[in-house]
Amino acid sequence: MKFGVVILPGSNCDYDAYQIIKTIMKEEVGFLWHQDKDLNGCDCVILPGGFSYGDYLRTGAIARFAPIMQEIFNFAEKGGLVIGICNGFQILLEAGLLPGAMLRNSSLRFVCKWVHIKVEQENTPFTNNCQRFQVLKIPVAHTDGNYFISEEGLKKLKENNQIVFHYCSPQGEIDPVYNPNGALENIAGICNLKRNVLGMMPHPERVGEKILGSEDGKHIFSSIVNFVKGKAN
Amino acid sequence: MKESKVTLKLAKEHGLLKEEYEKIKKILGRNLTYTELGIYSVMWSEHCSYKNSIAQVKTFPREGKNLLAKAGEENAGAVDIGDGLAVVFKIESHNHPSAVEPYQGAATGVGGILRDIFCMGARPVASLDSLRFGELSNSRVRYLFDGVIRGVGDYGNCFGVPTVAGEIYFDESYTGNPLVNCMAVGIVKPNEMASAKAYGAGNPVLLVGASTGRDGIHGVTFASEEISEKSQKKRPSVQIGDPFMEKLLLEASLEIIKAGLLVGIQDLGGAGLSCATSETSARGKSGMEIDVSLVPLREKGMIPYEIMISESQERMLVIAKKGKEKEVQKIFSKWGLNSAIIGYVTDDKMLRVRNKGKVVAEIPADSLVLGGGAPVYTREKKRPAYLARTSKLDLFKIKIPADLNEVLLKLINSPNIASKRWVYEQYDTMVRTGTAVGPGSDAAVIRLRKTNKALAMTTDCNGRYCYLDPRMGGRIAVAEAARNLVCSGALPLAITNCLNFGNPYDKEVYWTFVECIAGMSESCRALETPVTGGNVSFYNEDPERKVYPTPVVGMIGLIEDVKYITTQWFKEEGDIIVLLGKNKEELGGTEYLKLVHNLVKGKPPVLDLDYEKKIQQTCLNLIKKGIVKSAHDCSEGGLAVALAECCFTSGNNLLLNAEITLSEDFRKDALLFGESQSRIILSLDEKDLLELEKTAKERKVDFTVLGKVGGKNLRINQWIDLPVQKLKERFYNSIPGIMEKKVR
């Protein structure tokens, strides 16, 4: 299978995503330039972290108009796998591929730290290699990760099992104490109704090696590989 | 802005001395044009010319093994680390801008040092910051602290470099004049290193990156005077940073360097176009002719004078190979950046500046630069009078507190010692997936992809020691940085430094400057860590006080195999705790004396370099033998604080207790809180103790078994008995407790 990592002006986790797929997962991966109008036959598109176009406006608000986004809309529409990490999640929200919006962190500051997230949905293309309620150790690094959605929207997310990750304790307890950014109900990641688009604030591409403090990010990428290669779901 | 006729009065207003003005007229054989005055005033400012420091700075040991770029040769030092890789690193100050505009001052400090690294062709892999502020009880200080942290964070976070280490001290001496020293570290293949030279007559000169505006005009002149009430008016001298633009500039610059399209490249920092054109020409023994009317501007009506000295950020000067300029421009336009051919290299060694064809400045390039025609002064020096007062410390008059638990809690809660987590959680410490050890341990460690190696890095300087004994303080700054690296499993390679002092025309200040350099040099020689570059910042004074002499050391070490990576935290219950080195009865200059007895007195601890070297070598040897589970340097707060720090691991919730017995029979406070040098706390499996004993004896190094990991609480003799959880809370909550306090 083939992954495509989008490079937007200001992406800075593009290389990290590329590296984990290539050197750790040992899968095929290429970069996709923001002005491209072709996804080069990728099975999964990654919108990486960073500060696209500087994010001096609302995060992701400009990136949403990058030429390649049109291709990503079409791809997602046809059921293609899209994962937005951090800035990528923000872009997916701006693009309307996922519901809700990002507010500034409740601390009003950038926050980079280790957190734990609980896998609430294992029946997605991105989590099928995880156990339900498995806890992953993973870092966050962002200024705008305070996920918000209307009451009605939240109800729908819950009804349709779209909340994929919650911030939690190392033991899996969900409590505001373990919420790094004020996100509504500790929401760390969601998917769309068709479950082929995932947005998450924590960085799975940063945790693929023991020397970096955790290998839990591998579960996400191996799930995608499983799914595409037809081993799961 | 309008041009005026150049007179002595005008020259003086530009910060030039009468003799300097006369010297320039002699060089040119005529009076200066207004543009030329602008150029000379910035190039001969203290900031660019190092005129009052260079004679001293040149006394640093600058030779060493594997140096690819030595001090002064390029924009940053470079050391070969094998496996076809070199490390490029440098530290620089941005103190004055940060004193008036903390956010932008600090942000552009980070931006400037990153450009120094990537214009060498190196990709930045880590950023470090050494910061000094006044006491946090002062609301202006809190504003400066908050702004600087946000500035450092936002720039590095957006650019995509992990900010992994540094240090922060708070002392009244830095109240109006904080110190913001930014360091960057990059990696390059030696054969892909770029040079900051212009040569080859006819080679086109391009200005790339951001457009040029009026920001930062006379930034370097502003940096060459003390902070005063008038300083706030100099806010327009502070540059504005755009990390997004810098990220694009990074990618485009590395792309043109890799493609072999250029002869030389230099970033535009202090003194802007004046500095980049004259320095590259002088280094390449060439001349350069440019036309300022070709410079992309962001403001209307800028005159040549302004264009030449603007310090607009995120710009580079590129000297392309003739015929390759179109390819260079194509790459810049791919990244959405400006690139304009503004002139070409000549062979007459003149910097000729035109405006729509008309010559507005014509200067021998070499006459502008450090090492060329720029003035060199050695100032008068005098041993400071205050030393007579501060060196007297009568220990008999200092009462040992009855409750030593309280003292330890107080020390660990002191912002100087307490965790800086509130700060580093605002920095992206993990981007680029290289961070093997982030902030919080003795040194940060960045692993090097495709090799088994890693780099350890740290910054260090205790300004209080340097104030009380500049020579010893300078010596300790280097030695402690090296010790921090050794504790993380690295062999120290080389240093960069940022020398922060007051007004050099003050004889006492100058004496401390010379002494600090002497002390640092002694350590650099003994530890075989040459100086590969750095920066001098004078005039760090506010109307009421001078900063402590603060020669910050940035040091790089090489970890030969990632399996040697060691952190400071205890790992397992039952492990044996050993002190390498010797406790001494020394209390001068300690955090304890300041915090508990309100005294900044005495002599700092004595550092014996031969002994220090033995300790470091022994520690590294033991680490390489694989028997060291944790290693932590004893520094501010002494043995008790260091032991407490070993008990709580950063990054997870592991808490371990320790039972310690100390047997020396001298003052309890000196034993617990004294800051004697050359001491390292190790923990190891009990079965490996024999090996340690053997090694230490062979190497004639003192060691003492202090106790064991485990038991109940942190216990030291009958004196300290505290739950580790309580210590941890004080350690982590101190700074957020001050900064996040809601003001009514």
PDB file of N, CA, C and O in Angstrom, chain B residues 574-619:
ATOM      1  N   GLY B 574      16.245  -0.342  45.479  1.00  0.00           N
ATOM      2  CA  GLY B 574      17.307  -1.284  45.822  1.00  0.00           C
ATOM      3  C   GLY B 574      18.653  -0.912  45.215  1.00  0.00           C
ATOM      4  O   GLY B 574      19.691  -1.430  45.634  1.00  0.00           O
ATOM      5  N   ASP B 575      18.649  -0.030  44.228  1.00  0.00           N
ATOM      6  CA  ASP B 575      19.922   0.377  43.639  1.00  0.00           C
ATOM      7  C   ASP B 575      20.763   1.153  44.660  1.00  0.00           C
ATOM      8  O   ASP B 575      20.230   1.804  45.560  1.00  0.00           O
ATOM      9  N   ILE B 576      22.080   1.042  44.455  1.00  0.00           N
ATOM     10  CA  ILE B 576      23.014   1.724  45.346  1.00  0.00           C
ATOM     11  C   ILE B 576      23.268   3.140  44.831  1.00  0.00           C
ATOM     12  O   ILE B 576      23.398   3.353  43.617  1.00  0.00           O
ATOM     13  N   ILE B 577      23.332   4.086  45.748  1.00  0.00           N
ATOM     14  CA  ILE B 577      23.610   5.476  45.371  1.00  0.00           C
ATOM     15  C   ILE B 577      25.042   5.813  45.783  1.00  0.00           C
ATOM     16  O   ILE B 577      25.429   5.622  46.932  1.00  0.00           O
ATOM     17  N   VAL B 578      25.793   6.307  44.813  1.00  0.00           N
ATOM     18  CA  VAL B 578      27.214   6.595  45.050  1.00  0.00           C
ATOM     19  C   VAL B 578      27.511   8.040  44.674  1.00  0.00           C
ATOM     20  O   VAL B 578      26.979   8.560  43.695  1.00  0.00           O
ATOM     21  N   LEU B 579      28.365   8.660  45.481  1.00  0.00           N
ATOM     22  CA  LEU B 579      28.839   9.994  45.107  1.00  0.00           C
ATOM     23  C   LEU B 579      30.249   9.853  44.538  1.00  0.00           C
ATOM     24  O   LEU B 579      31.146   9.320  45.185  1.00  0.00           O
ATOM     25  N   LEU B 580      30.403  10.344  43.336  1.00  0.00           N
ATOM     26  CA  LEU B 580      31.725  10.414  42.734  1.00  0.00           C
ATOM     27  C   LEU B 580      32.242  11.813  43.030  1.00  0.00           C
ATOM     28  O   LEU B 580      31.575  12.802  42.717  1.00  0.00           O
ATOM     29  N   GLY B 581      33.443  11.894  43.640  1.00  0.00           N
ATOM     30  CA  GLY B 581      33.940  13.205  44.033  1.00  0.00           C
ATOM     31  C   GLY B 581      33.879  13.357  45.531  1.00  0.00           C
ATOM     32  O   GLY B 581      33.670  12.384  46.262  1.00  0.00           O
ATOM     33  N   LYS B 582      34.032  14.588  45.977  1.00  0.00           N
ATOM     34  CA  LYS B 582      34.230  14.799  47.405  1.00  0.00           C
ATOM     35  C   LYS B 582      33.403  15.984  47.904  1.00  0.00           C
ATOM     36  O   LYS B 582      33.377  17.039  47.261  1.00  0.00           O
ATOM     37  N   ASN B 583      32.741  15.783  49.045  1.00  0.00           N
ATOM     38  CA  ASN B 583      32.035  16.908  49.660  1.00  0.00           C
ATOM     39  C   ASN B 583      33.037  17.805  50.358  1.00  0.00           C
ATOM     40  O   ASN B 583      33.964  17.330  51.007  1.00  0.00           O
ATOM     41  N   LYS B 584      32.835  19.116  50.246  1.00  0.00           N
ATOM     42  CA  LYS B 584      33.724  20.052  50.926  1.00  0.00           C
ATOM     43  C   LYS B 584      32.895  21.084  51.668  1.00  0.00           C
ATOM     44  O   LYS B 584      31.727  21.305  51.339  1.00  0.00           O
ATOM     45  N   GLU B 585      33.536  21.729  52.633  1.00  0.00           N
ATOM     46  CA  GLU B 585      32.805  22.725  53.412  1.00  0.00           C
ATOM     47  C   GLU B 585      32.887  24.082  52.698  1.00  0.00           C
ATOM     48  O   GLU B 585      33.705  24.928  53.031  1.00  0.00           O
ATOM     49  N   GLU B 586      32.045  24.238  51.691  1.00  0.00           N
ATOM     50  CA  GLU B 586      32.053  25.480  50.911  1.00  0.00           C
ATOM     51  C   GLU B 586      30.637  26.028  50.845  1.00  0.00           C
ATOM     52  O   GLU B 586      29.718  25.313  50.441  1.00  0.00           O
ATOM     53  N   LEU B 587      30.456  27.267  51.230  1.00  0.00           N
ATOM     54  CA  LEU B 587      29.106  27.854  51.178  1.00  0.00           C
ATOM     55  C   LEU B 587      29.038  29.152  50.384  1.00  0.00           C
ATOM     56  O   LEU B 587      27.956  29.668  50.117  1.00  0.00           O
ATOM     57  N   GLY B 588      30.190  29.686  49.998  1.00  0.00           N
ATOM     58  CA  GLY B 588      30.212  30.967  49.280  1.00  0.00           C
ATOM     59  C   GLY B 588      29.427  30.909  47.987  1.00  0.00           C
ATOM     60  O   GLY B 588      29.498  29.931  47.260  1.00  0.00           O
ATOM     61  N   GLY B 589      28.654  31.961  47.731  1.00  0.00           N
ATOM     62  CA  GLY B 589      27.950  32.080  46.457  1.00  0.00           C
ATOM     63  C   GLY B 589      26.800  31.121  46.245  1.00  0.00           C
ATOM     64  O   GLY B 589      26.261  31.028  45.144  1.00  0.00           O
ATOM     65  N   THR B 590      26.381  30.414  47.305  1.00  0.00           N
ATOM     66  CA  THR B 590      25.344  29.394  47.104  1.00  0.00           C
ATOM     67  C   THR B 590      23.935  29.990  47.072  1.00  0.00           C
ATOM     68  O   THR B 590      23.678  31.070  47.594  1.00  0.00           O
ATOM     69  N   GLU B 591      23.053  29.233  46.474  1.00  0.00           N
ATOM     70  CA  GLU B 591      21.636  29.602  46.463  1.00  0.00           C
ATOM     71  C   GLU B 591      21.107  29.599  47.908  1.00  0.00           C
ATOM     72  O   GLU B 591      20.283  30.411  48.280  1.00  0.00           O
ATOM     73  N   TYR B 592      21.635  28.687  48.705  1.00  0.00           N
ATOM     74  CA  TYR B 592      21.232  28.588  50.114  1.00  0.00           C
ATOM     75  C   TYR B 592      21.541  29.879  50.868  1.00  0.00           C
ATOM     76  O   TYR B 592      20.689  30.415  51.584  1.00  0.00           O
ATOM     77  N   LEU B 593      22.766  30.402  50.682  1.00  0.00           N
ATOM     78  CA  LEU B 593      23.133  31.639  51.391  1.00  0.00           C
ATOM     79  C   LEU B 593      22.222  32.784  50.974  1.00  0.00           C
ATOM     80  O   LEU B 593      21.815  33.615  51.775  1.00  0.00           O
ATOM     81  N   LYS B 594      21.900  32.841  49.686  1.00  0.00           N
ATOM     82  CA  LYS B 594      21.074  33.933  49.178  1.00  0.00           C
ATOM     83  C   LYS B 594      19.643  33.798  49.691  1.00  0.00           C
ATOM     84  O   LYS B 594      19.052  34.734  50.222  1.00  0.00           O
ATOM     85  N   LEU B 595      19.120  32.593  49.583  1.00  0.00           N
ATOM     86  CA  LEU B 595      17.712  32.390  49.870  1.00  0.00           C
ATOM     87  C   LEU B 595      17.405  32.391  51.368  1.00  0.00           C
ATOM     88  O   LEU B 595      16.419  32.957  51.815  1.00  0.00           O
ATOM     89  N   VAL B 596      18.256  31.757  52.134  1.00  0.00           N
ATOM     90  CA  VAL B 596      17.979  31.585  53.560  1.00  0.00           C
ATOM     91  C   VAL B 596      18.591  32.707  54.394  1.00  0.00           C
ATOM     92  O   VAL B 596      18.009  33.168  55.370  1.00  0.00           O
ATOM     93  N   HIS B 597      19.773  33.169  53.993  1.00  0.00           N
ATOM     94  CA  HIS B 597      20.460  34.186  54.801  1.00  0.00           C
ATOM     95  C   HIS B 597      20.564  35.532  54.098  1.00  0.00           C
ATOM     96  O   HIS B 597      21.175  36.459  54.618  1.00  0.00           O
ATOM     97  N   ASN B 598      19.987  35.614  52.890  1.00  0.00           N
ATOM     98  CA  ASN B 598      20.015  36.843  52.109  1.00  0.00           C
ATOM     99  C   ASN B 598      21.428  37.388  51.911  1.00  0.00           C
ATOM    100  O   ASN B 598      21.680  38.580  52.027  1.00  0.00           O
ATOM    101  N   LEU B 599      22.359  36.516  51.644  1.00  0.00           N
ATOM    102  CA  LEU B 599      23.751  36.920  51.446  1.00  0.00           C
ATOM    103  C   LEU B 599      24.247  36.510  50.053  1.00  0.00           C
ATOM    104  O   LEU B 599      24.058  35.370  49.638  1.00  0.00           O
ATOM    105  N   VAL B 600      24.841  37.470  49.349  1.00  0.00           N
ATOM    106  CA  VAL B 600      25.564  37.125  48.122  1.00  0.00           C
ATOM    107  C   VAL B 600      27.014  37.395  48.466  1.00  0.00           C
ATOM    108  O   VAL B 600      27.517  38.503  48.313  1.00  0.00           O
ATOM    109  N   LYS B 601      27.653  36.390  49.013  1.00  0.00           N
ATOM    110  CA  LYS B 601      28.971  36.597  49.617  1.00  0.00           C
ATOM    111  C   LYS B 601      29.844  35.374  49.510  1.00  0.00           C
ATOM    112  O   LYS B 601      29.388  34.274  49.218  1.00  0.00           O
ATOM    113  N   GLY B 602      31.123  35.624  49.822  1.00  0.00           N
ATOM    114  CA  GLY B 602      32.086  34.530  49.857  1.00  0.00           C
ATOM    115  C   GLY B 602      32.659  34.271  48.480  1.00  0.00           C
ATOM    116  O   GLY B 602      32.338  34.941  47.509  1.00  0.00           O
ATOM    117  N   LYS B 603      33.515  33.269  48.453  1.00  0.00           N
ATOM    118  CA  LYS B 603      34.098  32.853  47.177  1.00  0.00           C
ATOM    119  C   LYS B 603      33.268  31.690  46.657  1.00  0.00           C
ATOM    120  O   LYS B 603      32.835  30.836  47.434  1.00  0.00           O
ATOM    121  N   PRO B 604      33.053  31.632  45.366  1.00  0.00           N
ATOM    122  CA  PRO B 604      32.363  30.446  44.844  1.00  0.00           C
ATOM    123  C   PRO B 604      33.211  29.204  45.107  1.00  0.00           C
ATOM    124  O   PRO B 604      34.395  29.323  45.440  1.00  0.00           O
ATOM    125  N   PRO B 605      32.623  28.024  44.974  1.00  0.00           N
ATOM    126  CA  PRO B 605      33.399  26.813  45.216  1.00  0.00           C
ATOM    127  C   PRO B 605      34.654  26.767  44.353  1.00  0.00           C
ATOM    128  O   PRO B 605      34.675  27.321  43.262  1.00  0.00           O
ATOM    129  N   VAL B 606      35.668  26.096  44.880  1.00  0.00           N
ATOM    130  CA  VAL B 606      36.938  26.007  44.149  1.00  0.00           C
ATOM    131  C   VAL B 606      36.876  24.840  43.166  1.00  0.00           C
ATOM    132  O   VAL B 606      36.409  23.755  43.504  1.00  0.00           O
ATOM    133  N   LEU B 607      37.329  25.096  41.955  1.00  0.00           N
ATOM    134  CA  LEU B 607      37.343  24.028  40.964  1.00  0.00           C
ATOM    135  C   LEU B 607      38.774  23.695  40.594  1.00  0.00           C
ATOM    136  O   LEU B 607      39.513  24.529  40.102  1.00  0.00           O
ATOM    137  N   ASP B 608      39.135  22.431  40.860  1.00  0.00           N
ATOM    138  CA  ASP B 608      40.461  21.951  40.476  1.00  0.00           C
ATOM    139  C   ASP B 608      40.291  21.214  39.148  1.00  0.00           C
ATOM    140  O   ASP B 608      39.617  20.188  39.066  1.00  0.00           O
ATOM    141  N   LEU B 609      40.887  21.746  38.112  1.00  0.00           N
ATOM    142  CA  LEU B 609      40.623  21.210  36.774  1.00  0.00           C
ATOM    143  C   LEU B 609      41.161  19.794  36.553  1.00  0.00           C
ATOM    144  O   LEU B 609      40.530  19.003  35.854  1.00  0.00           O
ATOM    145  N   ASP B 610      42.306  19.488  37.143  1.00  0.00           N
ATOM    146  CA  ASP B 610      42.835  18.124  36.988  1.00  0.00           C
ATOM    147  C   ASP B 610      41.874  17.115  37.589  1.00  0.00           C
ATOM    148  O   ASP B 610      41.576  16.072  37.023  1.00  0.00           O
ATOM    149  N   TYR B 611      41.395  17.472  38.777  1.00  0.00           N
ATOM    150  CA  TYR B 611      40.470  16.590  39.478  1.00  0.00           C
ATOM    151  C   TYR B 611      39.164  16.466  38.699  1.00  0.00           C
ATOM    152  O   TYR B 611      38.612  15.380  38.520  1.00  0.00           O
ATOM    153  N   GLU B 612      38.684  17.615  38.234  1.00  0.00           N
ATOM    154  CA  GLU B 612      37.436  17.644  37.455  1.00  0.00           C
ATOM    155  C   GLU B 612      37.528  16.701  36.268  1.00  0.00           C
ATOM    156  O   GLU B 612      36.614  15.929  35.967  1.00  0.00           O
ATOM    157  N   LYS B 613      38.643  16.782  35.599  1.00  0.00           N
ATOM    158  CA  LYS B 613      38.809  15.958  34.403  1.00  0.00           C
ATOM    159  C   LYS B 613      38.765  14.466  34.746  1.00  0.00           C
ATOM    160  O   LYS B 613      38.135  13.670  34.056  1.00  0.00           O
ATOM    161  N   LYS B 614      39.423  14.139  35.870  1.00  0.00           N
ATOM    162  CA  LYS B 614      39.420  12.733  36.301  1.00  0.00           C
ATOM    163  C   LYS B 614      38.001  12.247  36.614  1.00  0.00           C
ATOM    164  O   LYS B 614      37.614  11.142  36.270  1.00  0.00           O
ATOM    165  N   ILE B 615      37.261  13.109  37.300  1.00  0.00           N
ATOM    166  CA  ILE B 615      35.881  12.751  37.652  1.00  0.00           C
ATOM    167  C   ILE B 615      35.061  12.499  36.388  1.00  0.00           C
ATOM    168  O   ILE B 615      34.338  11.511  36.271  1.00  0.00           O
ATOM    169  N   GLN B 616      35.196  13.425  35.442  1.00  0.00           N
ATOM    170  CA  GLN B 616      34.404  13.294  34.212  1.00  0.00           C
ATOM    171  C   GLN B 616      34.789  12.034  33.440  1.00  0.00           C
ATOM    172  O   GLN B 616      33.916  11.304  32.956  1.00  0.00           O
ATOM    173  N   GLN B 617      36.079  11.789  33.349  1.00  0.00           N
ATOM    174  CA  GLN B 617      36.513  10.597  32.608  1.00  0.00           C
ATOM    175  C   GLN B 617      36.050   9.322  33.276  1.00  0.00           C
ATOM    176  O   GLN B 617      35.644   8.366  32.615  1.00  0.00           O
ATOM    177  N   THR B 618      36.115   9.322  34.607  1.00  0.00           N
ATOM    178  CA  THR B 618      35.672   8.133  35.342  1.00  0.00           C
ATOM    179  C   THR B 618      34.184   7.895  35.126  1.00  0.00           C
ATOM    180  O   THR B 618      33.750   6.773  34.869  1.00  0.00           O
ATOM    181  N   CYS B 619      33.422   8.967  35.222  1.00  0.00           N
ATOM    182  CA  CYS B 619      31.971   8.837  35.062  1.00  0.00           C
ATOM    183  C   CYS B 619      31.639   8.286  33.671  1.00  0.00           C
ATOM    184  O   CYS B 619      30.855   7.349  33.537  1.00  0.00           O
TER     185      CYS B 619
END
